[in-house]
Short mmCIF file of C-alpha atoms and ligand atoms in Angstrom, two decimals:
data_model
loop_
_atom_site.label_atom_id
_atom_site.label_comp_id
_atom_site.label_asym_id
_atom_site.label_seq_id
_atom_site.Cartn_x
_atom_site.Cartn_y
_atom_site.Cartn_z
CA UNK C 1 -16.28 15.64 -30.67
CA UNK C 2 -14.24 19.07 -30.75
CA UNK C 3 -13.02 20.35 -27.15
CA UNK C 4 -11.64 23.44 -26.30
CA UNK C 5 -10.17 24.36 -22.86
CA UNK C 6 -9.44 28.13 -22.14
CA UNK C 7 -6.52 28.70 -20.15
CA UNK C 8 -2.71 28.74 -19.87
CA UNK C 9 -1.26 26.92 -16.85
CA UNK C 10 -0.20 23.51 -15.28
CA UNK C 11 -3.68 23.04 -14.50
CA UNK C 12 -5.01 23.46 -18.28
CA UNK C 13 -2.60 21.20 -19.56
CA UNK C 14 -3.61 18.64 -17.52
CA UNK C 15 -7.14 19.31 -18.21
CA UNK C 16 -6.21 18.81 -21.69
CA UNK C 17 -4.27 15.63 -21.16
CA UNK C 18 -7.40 13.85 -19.69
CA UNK C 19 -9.96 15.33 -22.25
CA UNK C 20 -7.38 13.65 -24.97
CA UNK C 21 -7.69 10.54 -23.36
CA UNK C 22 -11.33 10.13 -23.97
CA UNK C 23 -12.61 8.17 -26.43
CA UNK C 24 -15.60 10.82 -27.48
CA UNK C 25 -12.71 13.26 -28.13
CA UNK C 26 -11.58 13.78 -31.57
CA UNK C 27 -9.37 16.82 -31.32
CA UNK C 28 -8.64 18.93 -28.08
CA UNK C 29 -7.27 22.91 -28.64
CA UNK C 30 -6.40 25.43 -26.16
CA UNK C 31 -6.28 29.09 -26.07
CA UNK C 32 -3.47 30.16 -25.67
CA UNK C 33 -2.01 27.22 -24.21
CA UNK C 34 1.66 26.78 -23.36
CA UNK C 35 4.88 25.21 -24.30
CA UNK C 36 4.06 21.83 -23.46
CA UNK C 37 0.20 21.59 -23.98
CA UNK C 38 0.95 21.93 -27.89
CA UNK C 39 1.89 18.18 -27.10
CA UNK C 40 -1.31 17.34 -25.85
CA UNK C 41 -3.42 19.81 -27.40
CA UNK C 42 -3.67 22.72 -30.29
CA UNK C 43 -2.67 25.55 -29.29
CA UNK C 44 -4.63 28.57 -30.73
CA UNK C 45 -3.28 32.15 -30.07
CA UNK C 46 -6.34 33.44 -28.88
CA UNK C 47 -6.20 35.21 -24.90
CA UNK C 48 -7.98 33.45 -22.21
CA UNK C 49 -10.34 36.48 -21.59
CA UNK C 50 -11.07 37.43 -24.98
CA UNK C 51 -14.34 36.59 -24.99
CA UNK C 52 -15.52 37.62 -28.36
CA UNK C 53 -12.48 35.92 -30.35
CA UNK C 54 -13.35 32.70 -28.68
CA UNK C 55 -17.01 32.93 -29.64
CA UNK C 56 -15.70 33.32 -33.30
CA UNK C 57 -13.15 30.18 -32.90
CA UNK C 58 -15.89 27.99 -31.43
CA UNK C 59 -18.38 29.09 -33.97
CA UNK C 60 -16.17 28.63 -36.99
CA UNK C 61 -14.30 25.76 -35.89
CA UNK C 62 -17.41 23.28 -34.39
CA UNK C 63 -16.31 23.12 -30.90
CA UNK C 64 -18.72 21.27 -29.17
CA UNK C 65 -17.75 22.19 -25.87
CA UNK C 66 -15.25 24.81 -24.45
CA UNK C 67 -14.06 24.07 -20.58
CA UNK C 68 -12.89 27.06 -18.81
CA UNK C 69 -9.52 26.86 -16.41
CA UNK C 70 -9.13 30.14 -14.80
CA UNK C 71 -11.37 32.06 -12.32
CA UNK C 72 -11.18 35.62 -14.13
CA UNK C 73 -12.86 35.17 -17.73
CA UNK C 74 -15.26 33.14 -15.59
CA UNK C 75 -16.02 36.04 -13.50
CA UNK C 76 -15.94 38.22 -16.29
CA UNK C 77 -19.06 36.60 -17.55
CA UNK C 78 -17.51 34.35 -20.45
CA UNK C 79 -19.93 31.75 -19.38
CA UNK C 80 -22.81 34.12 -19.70
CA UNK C 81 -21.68 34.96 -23.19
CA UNK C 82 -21.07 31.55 -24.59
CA UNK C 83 -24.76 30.40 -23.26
CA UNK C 84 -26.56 33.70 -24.43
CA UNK C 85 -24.55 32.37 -28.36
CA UNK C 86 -25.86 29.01 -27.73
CA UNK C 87 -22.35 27.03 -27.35
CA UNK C 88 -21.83 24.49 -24.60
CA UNK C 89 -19.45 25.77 -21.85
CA UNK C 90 -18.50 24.23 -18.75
CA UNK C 91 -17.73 26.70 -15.90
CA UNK C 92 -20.56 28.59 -13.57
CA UNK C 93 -21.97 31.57 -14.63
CA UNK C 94 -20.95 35.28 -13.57
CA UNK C 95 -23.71 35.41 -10.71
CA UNK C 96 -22.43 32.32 -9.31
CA UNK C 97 -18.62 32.97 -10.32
CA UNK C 98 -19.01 35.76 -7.58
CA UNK C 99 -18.68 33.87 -4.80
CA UNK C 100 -14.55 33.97 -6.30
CA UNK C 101 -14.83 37.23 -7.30
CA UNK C 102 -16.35 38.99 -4.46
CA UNK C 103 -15.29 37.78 -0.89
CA UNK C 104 -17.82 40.16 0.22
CA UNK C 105 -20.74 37.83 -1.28
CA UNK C 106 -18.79 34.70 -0.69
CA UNK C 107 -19.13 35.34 2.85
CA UNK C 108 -22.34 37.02 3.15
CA UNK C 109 -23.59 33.35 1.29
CA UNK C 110 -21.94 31.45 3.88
CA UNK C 111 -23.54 33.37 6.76
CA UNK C 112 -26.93 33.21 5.10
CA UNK C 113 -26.36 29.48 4.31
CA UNK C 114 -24.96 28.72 8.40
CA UNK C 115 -21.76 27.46 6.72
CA UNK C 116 -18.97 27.35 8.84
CA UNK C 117 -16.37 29.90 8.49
CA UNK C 118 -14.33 32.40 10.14
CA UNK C 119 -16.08 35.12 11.87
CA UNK C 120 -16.01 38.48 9.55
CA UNK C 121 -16.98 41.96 9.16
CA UNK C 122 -17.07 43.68 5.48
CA UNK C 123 -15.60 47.17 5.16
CA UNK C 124 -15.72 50.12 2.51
CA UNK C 125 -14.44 52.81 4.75
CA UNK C 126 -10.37 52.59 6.23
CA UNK C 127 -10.89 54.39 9.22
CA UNK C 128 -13.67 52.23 10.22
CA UNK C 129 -11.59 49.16 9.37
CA UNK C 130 -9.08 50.37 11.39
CA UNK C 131 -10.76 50.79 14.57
CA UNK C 132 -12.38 47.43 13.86
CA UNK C 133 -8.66 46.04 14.07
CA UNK C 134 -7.77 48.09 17.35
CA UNK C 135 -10.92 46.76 19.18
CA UNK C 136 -10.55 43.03 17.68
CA UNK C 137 -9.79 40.58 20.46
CA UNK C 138 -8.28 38.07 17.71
CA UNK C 139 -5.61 37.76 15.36
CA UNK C 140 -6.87 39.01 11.60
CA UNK C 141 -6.93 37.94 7.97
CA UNK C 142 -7.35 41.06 5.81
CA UNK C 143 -8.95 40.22 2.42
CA UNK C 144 -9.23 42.19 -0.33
CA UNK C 145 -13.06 41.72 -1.47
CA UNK C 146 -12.74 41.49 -5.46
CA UNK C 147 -9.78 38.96 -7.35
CA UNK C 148 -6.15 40.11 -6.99
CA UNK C 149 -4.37 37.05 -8.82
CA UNK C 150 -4.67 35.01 -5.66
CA UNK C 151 -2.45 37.95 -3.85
CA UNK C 152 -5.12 40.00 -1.88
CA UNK C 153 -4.84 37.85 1.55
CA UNK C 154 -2.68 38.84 4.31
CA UNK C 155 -2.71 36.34 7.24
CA UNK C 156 -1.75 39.04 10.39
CA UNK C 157 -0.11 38.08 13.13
CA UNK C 158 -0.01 41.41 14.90
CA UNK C 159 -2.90 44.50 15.17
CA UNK C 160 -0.04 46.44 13.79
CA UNK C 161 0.49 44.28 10.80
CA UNK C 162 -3.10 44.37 9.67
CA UNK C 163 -3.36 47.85 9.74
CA UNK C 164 -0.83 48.38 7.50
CA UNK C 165 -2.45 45.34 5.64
CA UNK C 166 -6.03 47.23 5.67
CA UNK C 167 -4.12 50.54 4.89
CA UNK C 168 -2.08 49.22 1.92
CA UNK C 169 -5.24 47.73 0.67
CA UNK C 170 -7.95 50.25 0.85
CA UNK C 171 -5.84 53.29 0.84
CA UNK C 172 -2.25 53.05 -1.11
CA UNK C 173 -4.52 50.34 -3.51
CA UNK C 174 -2.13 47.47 -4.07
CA UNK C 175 -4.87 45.38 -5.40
CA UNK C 176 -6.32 48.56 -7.24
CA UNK C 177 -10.36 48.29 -6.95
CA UNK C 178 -10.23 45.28 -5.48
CA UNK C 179 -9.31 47.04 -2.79
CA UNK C 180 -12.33 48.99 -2.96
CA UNK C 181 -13.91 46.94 0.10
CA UNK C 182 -12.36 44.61 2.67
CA UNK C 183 -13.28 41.38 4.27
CA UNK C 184 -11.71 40.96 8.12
CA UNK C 185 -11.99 37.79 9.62
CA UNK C 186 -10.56 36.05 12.65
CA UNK C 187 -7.16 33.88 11.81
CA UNK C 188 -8.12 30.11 11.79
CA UNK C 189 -5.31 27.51 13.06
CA UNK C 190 -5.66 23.94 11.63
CA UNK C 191 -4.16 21.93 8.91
CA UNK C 192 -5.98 23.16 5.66
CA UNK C 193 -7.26 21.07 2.71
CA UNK C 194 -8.94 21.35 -0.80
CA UNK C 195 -12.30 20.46 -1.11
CA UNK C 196 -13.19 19.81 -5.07
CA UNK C 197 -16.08 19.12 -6.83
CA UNK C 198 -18.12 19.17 -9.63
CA UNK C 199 -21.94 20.11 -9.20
CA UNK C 200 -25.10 20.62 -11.69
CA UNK C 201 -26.93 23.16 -9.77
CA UNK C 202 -28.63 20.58 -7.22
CA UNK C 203 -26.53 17.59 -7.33
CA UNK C 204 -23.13 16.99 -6.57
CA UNK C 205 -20.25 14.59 -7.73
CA UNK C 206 -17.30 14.92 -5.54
CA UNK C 207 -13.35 14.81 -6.40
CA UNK C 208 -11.12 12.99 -4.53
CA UNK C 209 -9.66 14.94 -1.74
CA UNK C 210 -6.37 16.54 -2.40
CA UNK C 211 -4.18 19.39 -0.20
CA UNK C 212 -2.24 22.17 -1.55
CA UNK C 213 1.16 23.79 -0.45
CA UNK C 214 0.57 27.68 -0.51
CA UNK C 215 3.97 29.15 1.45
CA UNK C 216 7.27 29.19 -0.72
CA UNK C 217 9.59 27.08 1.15
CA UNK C 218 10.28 24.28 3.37
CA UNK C 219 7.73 23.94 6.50
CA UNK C 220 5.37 26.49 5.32
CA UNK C 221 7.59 29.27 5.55
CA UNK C 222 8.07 32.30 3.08
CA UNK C 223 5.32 33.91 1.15
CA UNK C 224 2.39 32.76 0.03
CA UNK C 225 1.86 31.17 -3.74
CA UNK C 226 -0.74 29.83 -6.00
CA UNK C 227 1.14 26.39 -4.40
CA UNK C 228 4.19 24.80 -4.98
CA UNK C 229 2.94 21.29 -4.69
CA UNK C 230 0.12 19.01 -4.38
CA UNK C 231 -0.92 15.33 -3.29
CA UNK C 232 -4.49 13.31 -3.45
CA UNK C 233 -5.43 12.18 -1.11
CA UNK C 234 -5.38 13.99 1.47
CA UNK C 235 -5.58 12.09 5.09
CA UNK C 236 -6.72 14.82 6.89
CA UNK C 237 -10.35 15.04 4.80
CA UNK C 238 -10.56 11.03 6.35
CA UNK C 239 -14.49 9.28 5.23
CA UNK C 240 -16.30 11.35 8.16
CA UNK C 241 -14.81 14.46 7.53
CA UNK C 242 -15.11 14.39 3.65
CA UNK C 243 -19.09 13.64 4.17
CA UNK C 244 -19.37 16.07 7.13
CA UNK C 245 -18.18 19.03 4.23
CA UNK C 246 -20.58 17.59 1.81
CA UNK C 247 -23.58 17.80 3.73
CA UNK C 248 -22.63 20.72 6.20
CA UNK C 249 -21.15 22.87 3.26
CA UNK C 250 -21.34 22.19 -0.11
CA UNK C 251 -25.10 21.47 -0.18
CA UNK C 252 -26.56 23.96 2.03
CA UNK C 253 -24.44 26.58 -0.63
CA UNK C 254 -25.63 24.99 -3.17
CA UNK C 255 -29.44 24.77 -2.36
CA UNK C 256 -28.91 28.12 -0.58
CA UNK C 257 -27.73 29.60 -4.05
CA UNK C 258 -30.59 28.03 -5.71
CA UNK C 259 -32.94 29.96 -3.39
CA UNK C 260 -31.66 32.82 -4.15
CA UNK C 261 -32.09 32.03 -7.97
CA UNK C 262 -28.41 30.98 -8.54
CA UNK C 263 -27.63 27.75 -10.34
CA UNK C 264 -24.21 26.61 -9.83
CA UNK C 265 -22.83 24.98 -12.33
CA UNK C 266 -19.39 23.86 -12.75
CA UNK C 267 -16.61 23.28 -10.33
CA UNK C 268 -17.20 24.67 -6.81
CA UNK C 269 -13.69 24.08 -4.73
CA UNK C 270 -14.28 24.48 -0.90
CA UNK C 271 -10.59 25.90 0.90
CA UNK C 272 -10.44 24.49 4.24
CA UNK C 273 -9.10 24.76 7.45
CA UNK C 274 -9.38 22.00 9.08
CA UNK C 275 -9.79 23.10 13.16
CA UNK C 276 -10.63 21.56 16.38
CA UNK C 277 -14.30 22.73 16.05
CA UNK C 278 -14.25 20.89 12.57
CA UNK C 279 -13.68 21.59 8.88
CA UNK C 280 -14.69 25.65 8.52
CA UNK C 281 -14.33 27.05 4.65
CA UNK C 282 -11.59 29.77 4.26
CA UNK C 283 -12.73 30.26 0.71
CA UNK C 284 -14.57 28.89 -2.27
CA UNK C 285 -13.01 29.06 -5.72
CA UNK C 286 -15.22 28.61 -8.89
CA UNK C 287 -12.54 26.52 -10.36
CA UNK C 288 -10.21 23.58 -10.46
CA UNK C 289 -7.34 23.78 -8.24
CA UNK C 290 -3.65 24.91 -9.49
CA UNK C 291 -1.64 22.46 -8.76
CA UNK C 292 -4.43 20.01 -7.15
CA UNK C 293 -5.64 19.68 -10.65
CA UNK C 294 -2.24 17.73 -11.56
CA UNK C 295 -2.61 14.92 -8.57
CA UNK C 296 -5.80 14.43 -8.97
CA UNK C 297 -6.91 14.09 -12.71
CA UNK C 298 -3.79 11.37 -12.51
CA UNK C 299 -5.77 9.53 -10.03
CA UNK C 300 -9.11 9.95 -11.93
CA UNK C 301 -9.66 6.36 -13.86
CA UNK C 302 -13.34 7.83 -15.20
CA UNK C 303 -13.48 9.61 -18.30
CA UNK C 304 -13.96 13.28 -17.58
CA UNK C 305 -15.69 14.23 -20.60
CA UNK C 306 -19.11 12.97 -19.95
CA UNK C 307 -19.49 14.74 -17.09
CA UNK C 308 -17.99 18.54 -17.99
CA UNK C 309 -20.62 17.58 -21.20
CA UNK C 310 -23.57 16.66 -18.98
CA UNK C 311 -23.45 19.75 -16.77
CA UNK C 312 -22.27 22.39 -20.01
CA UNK C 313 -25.52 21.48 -21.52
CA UNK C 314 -27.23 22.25 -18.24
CA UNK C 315 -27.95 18.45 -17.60
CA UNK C 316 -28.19 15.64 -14.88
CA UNK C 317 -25.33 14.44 -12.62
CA UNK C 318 -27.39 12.62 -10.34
CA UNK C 319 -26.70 9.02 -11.88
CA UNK C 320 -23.22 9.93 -12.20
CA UNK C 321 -19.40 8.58 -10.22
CA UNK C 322 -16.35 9.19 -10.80
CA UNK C 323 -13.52 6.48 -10.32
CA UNK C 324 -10.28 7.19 -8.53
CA UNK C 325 -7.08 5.16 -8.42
CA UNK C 326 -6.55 3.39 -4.85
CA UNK C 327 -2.96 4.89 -5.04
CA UNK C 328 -1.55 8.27 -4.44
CA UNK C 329 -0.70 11.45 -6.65
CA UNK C 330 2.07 13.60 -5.99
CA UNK C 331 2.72 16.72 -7.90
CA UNK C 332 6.25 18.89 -7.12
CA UNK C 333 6.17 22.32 -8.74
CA UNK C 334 9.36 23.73 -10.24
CA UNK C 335 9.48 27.57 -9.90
CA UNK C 336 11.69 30.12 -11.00
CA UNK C 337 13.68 32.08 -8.83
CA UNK C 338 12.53 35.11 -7.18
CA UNK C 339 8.72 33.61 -7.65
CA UNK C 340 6.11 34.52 -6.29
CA UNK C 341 8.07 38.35 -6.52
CA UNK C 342 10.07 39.21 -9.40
CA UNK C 343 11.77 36.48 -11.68
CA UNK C 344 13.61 36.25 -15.30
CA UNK C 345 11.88 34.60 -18.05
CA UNK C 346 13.37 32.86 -20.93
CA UNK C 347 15.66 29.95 -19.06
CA UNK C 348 16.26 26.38 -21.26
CA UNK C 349 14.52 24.00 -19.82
CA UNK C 350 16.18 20.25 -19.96
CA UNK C 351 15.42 17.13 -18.67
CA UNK C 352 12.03 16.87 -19.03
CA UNK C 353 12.04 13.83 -22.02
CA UNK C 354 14.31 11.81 -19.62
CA UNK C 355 11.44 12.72 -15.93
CA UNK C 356 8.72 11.77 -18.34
CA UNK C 357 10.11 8.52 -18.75
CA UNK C 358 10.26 7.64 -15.83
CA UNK C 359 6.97 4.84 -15.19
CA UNK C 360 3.75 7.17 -13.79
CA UNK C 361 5.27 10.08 -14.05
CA UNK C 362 4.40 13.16 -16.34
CA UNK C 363 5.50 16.34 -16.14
CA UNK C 364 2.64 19.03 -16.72
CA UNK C 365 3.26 22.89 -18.01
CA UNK C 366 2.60 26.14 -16.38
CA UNK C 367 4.75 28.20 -17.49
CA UNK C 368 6.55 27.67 -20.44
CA UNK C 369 7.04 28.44 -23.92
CA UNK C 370 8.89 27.07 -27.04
CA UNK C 371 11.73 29.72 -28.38
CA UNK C 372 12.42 28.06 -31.98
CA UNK C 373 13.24 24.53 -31.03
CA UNK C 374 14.42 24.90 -27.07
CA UNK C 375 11.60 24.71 -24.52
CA UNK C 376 12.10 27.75 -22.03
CA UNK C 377 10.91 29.42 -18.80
CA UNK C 378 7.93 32.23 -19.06
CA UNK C 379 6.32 31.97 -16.01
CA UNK C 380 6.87 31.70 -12.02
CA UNK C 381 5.44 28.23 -11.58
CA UNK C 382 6.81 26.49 -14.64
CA UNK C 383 6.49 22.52 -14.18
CA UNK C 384 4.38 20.16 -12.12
CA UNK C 385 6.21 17.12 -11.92
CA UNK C 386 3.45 14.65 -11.28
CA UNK C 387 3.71 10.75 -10.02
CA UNK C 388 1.52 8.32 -9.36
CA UNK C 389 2.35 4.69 -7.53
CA UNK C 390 1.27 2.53 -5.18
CA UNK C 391 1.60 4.26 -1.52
CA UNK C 392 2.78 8.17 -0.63
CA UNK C 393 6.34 7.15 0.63
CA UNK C 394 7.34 5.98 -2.95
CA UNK C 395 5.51 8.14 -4.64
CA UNK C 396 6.60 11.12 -3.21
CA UNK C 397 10.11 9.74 -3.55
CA UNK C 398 9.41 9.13 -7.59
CA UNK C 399 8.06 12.60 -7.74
CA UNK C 400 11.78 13.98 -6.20
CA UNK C 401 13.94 11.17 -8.25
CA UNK C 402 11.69 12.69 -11.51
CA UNK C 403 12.23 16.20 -10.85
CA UNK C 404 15.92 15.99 -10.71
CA UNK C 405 16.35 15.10 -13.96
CA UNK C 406 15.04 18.52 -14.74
CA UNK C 407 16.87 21.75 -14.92
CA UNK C 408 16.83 25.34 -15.64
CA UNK C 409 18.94 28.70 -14.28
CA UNK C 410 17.87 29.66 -10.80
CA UNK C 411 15.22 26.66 -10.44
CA UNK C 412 13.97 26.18 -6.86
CA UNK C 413 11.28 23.39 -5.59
CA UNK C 414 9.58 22.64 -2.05
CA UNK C 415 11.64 19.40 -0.68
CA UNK C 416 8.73 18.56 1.80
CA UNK C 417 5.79 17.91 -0.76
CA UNK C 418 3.83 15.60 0.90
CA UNK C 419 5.16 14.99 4.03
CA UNK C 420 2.14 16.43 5.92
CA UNK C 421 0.49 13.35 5.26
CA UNK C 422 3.30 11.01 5.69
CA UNK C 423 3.39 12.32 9.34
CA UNK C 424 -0.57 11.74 9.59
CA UNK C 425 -0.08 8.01 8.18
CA UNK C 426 2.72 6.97 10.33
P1 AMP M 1 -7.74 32.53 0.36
O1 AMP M 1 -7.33 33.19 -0.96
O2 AMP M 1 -8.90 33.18 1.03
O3 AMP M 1 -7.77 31.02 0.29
O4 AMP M 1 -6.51 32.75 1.30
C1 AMP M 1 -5.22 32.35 0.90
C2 AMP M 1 -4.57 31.65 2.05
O5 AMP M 1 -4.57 32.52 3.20
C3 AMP M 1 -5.30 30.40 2.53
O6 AMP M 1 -4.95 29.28 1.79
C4 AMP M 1 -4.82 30.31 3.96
O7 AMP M 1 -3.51 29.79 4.01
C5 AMP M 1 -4.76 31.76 4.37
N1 AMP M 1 -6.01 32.18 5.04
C6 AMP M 1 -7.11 32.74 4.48
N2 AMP M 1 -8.06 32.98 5.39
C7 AMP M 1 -7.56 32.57 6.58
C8 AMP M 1 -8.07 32.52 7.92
N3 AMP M 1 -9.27 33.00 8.24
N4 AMP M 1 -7.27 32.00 8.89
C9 AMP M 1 -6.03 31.53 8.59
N5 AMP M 1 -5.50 31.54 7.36
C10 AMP M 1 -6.25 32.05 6.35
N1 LIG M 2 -3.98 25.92 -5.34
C1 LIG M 2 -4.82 26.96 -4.92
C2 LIG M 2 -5.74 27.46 -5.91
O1 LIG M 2 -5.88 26.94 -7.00
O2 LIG M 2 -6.42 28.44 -5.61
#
């Protein structure tokens, strides 16, 4: 069979690099692709969000099933589009992509489903928001409602800070109309995880647990990113906890979608915080993870393919399981300066033949292109170096010893990737 996965980043070449693997898979393409997925895949010059073009490619070209990375042409309806032609897509459809690309309904789900989460109120008018703030009796997260490249969250720590927050957002616009309306909700403390899983519309299959490092640097400090590293598993989503999020939040969304004549299909990714009280959700993506994807489709012994098939032609799960490696993934991403602000493009990349050599390790693409022959920068998060071995301490160390065989001009990297869950093993 013919596979095409829509998308651009570390997470769609890995995606690609599994599908490749399978032994139903003939040929794999991607649109657009990077640098280092033409290795794994085809790359076809087609954007991820133009919908119609990709129609035409999967019609002409006998694709018999397209996989979609990223959360915008899913909320933009491609799924809708692709079913309405007929042509197997994997990825939920634009009524249930919402609970990604409205925080407003995301939440308003959660409430109606009794899912724990962060208490909220939903705002369209600033003054009101304000006053909210100045009467709040705990610390706020102000959330842009609609998507704003994973940028529209400001965690508070004063009532000063998230009125400027709630001002910058609904007034000046940062986000533009995704700034339109606001979610505020009270500031969780815990140690957060990632939640992934793949669902049918009433059953679900779930990944292996992984966690995500959002802040820039060292210890969680510096801005937030899309993450600058990865590991599965996690130790802090232990056997109790992992089932206590099944059956306390991902079903009671699920069925409670289904009620309201939503059927999820695709990849439903639970954010967690992890508190005292118990696992609450901080959000739910419609997606894989970026960089979780990288740890944990190295772990994944099962073939992915008949499952993204199963539920892209609106079929059963219920039968299936997915196997994961006893050992640990670790996944270091290698940004480029300045990132997740401003940064220069177009840095030679080198080193990456010699990491990739290196026994279960391989080094994924986000953002990269090739310039003639040299393979250079185009992106803020450009490389997840990815190992897998036999316990964390090792593997994180392989990770480290892989990734410095890798440079480019003004490259930076978390040092701590992992170490979370070092400390909770020790
Ligand atoms: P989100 O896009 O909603 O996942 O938010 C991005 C990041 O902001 C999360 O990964 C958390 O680190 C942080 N965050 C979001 N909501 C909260 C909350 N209620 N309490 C504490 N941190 C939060
Ligand atoms: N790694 C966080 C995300 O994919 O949203």
């Amino acid at each position: 069979m013919k596979v095409l996965v829509i998308g651009s980043g570390g997470r769609e070449h890995t995606l690609c690099w599994k599908i490749a693997q399978s032994s139903a898979v003939d040929e794999v393409f991607c649109a657009p692709g990077n640098g280092g997925i033409a290795g794994d895949a085809i790359c076809i010059d087609i954007a991820g969000d133009d919908i119609p073009s990709l129609i035409r490619f999967v019609r002409d070209n006998g694709i018999d099933l397209s996989v979609v990375g990223p959360e915008a042409p899913l909320v933009g309806g491609i799924v809708d589009a692709f079913t309405s032609e007929k042509l197997a897509v994997f990825g939920p459809d634009s009524r249930a992509a919402a609970l990604e690309g409205s925080k407003i309904f995301a939440k308003t789900a959660m409430h109606d489903c009794a899912i724990p989460t962060a208490r909220f109120e939903t705002f369209t008018d600033a003054d009101k928001a304000v006053s909210f703030i100045r009467g709040a009796d705990f610390p706020i997260v102000v959330k842009a409602d609609g998507l704003a490249a994973g940028k529209g969250v400001i965690v508070t720590s004063s009532r000063d800070e998230a009125i400027q927050a709630a001002q910058d957002i609904m007034v000046k616009r940062e986000f533009g109309n995704a700034g339109s309306s606001v979610v505020l909700e009270e500031k969780l403390v815990g140690e957060e995880a990632s939640f992934i899983a793949i669902c049918d519309g009433e059953h679900i299959v779930p990944l292996a647990s992984s966690q995500d490092h959002k802040p820039a640097y060292d210890n969680d400090q510096g801005p937030n990113t899309g993450g600058m590293g990865a590991y599965s598993p996690a130790p802090v989503l232990d056997e109790n906890t992992y089932a206590h999020v099944l059956d306390t939040i991902l079903y009671p969304l699920v069925h409670g979608l289904r009620k309201q004549g939503i059927t999820y299909r695709g990849v439903i990714y639970a954010g967690l915080m992890i508190t005292d009280d118990g696992p609450k959700v901080l959000e739910f993506n419609v997606r894989m993870g970026d960089p979780e994807t990288q740890p944990l489709l190295m772990r994944l012994k099962s073939d992915i393919v008949p499952i993204l098939t199963e539920v892209a032609n609106g079929g059963s799960i219920k039968n299936m399981k997915l196997e994961w490696e006893a050992g640990p993934s670790v996944c270091v991403v290698l940004a480029s300066g300045g990132y997740p602000g401003t940064y220069e493009k177009g840095k030679i990349i080198t080193g990456i033949d010699a990491a990739n050599a290196i026994e279960g390790i391989k080094v994924f693409h986000a953002g990269t292109r090739l310039q003639g022959k040299s393979l250079v920068t185009s992106g803020g998060r450009v490389l997840g170096v990815t190992a897998l071995g036999d316990d964390l301490k090792t593997t994180i160390e392989k990770a480290y010893r892989a990734a410095s065989m890798i440079s480019f001009e003004k490259m930076y990297f978390r040092k701590d990737i992992g170490h979370k869950a070092l400390e909770r093993l020790s």
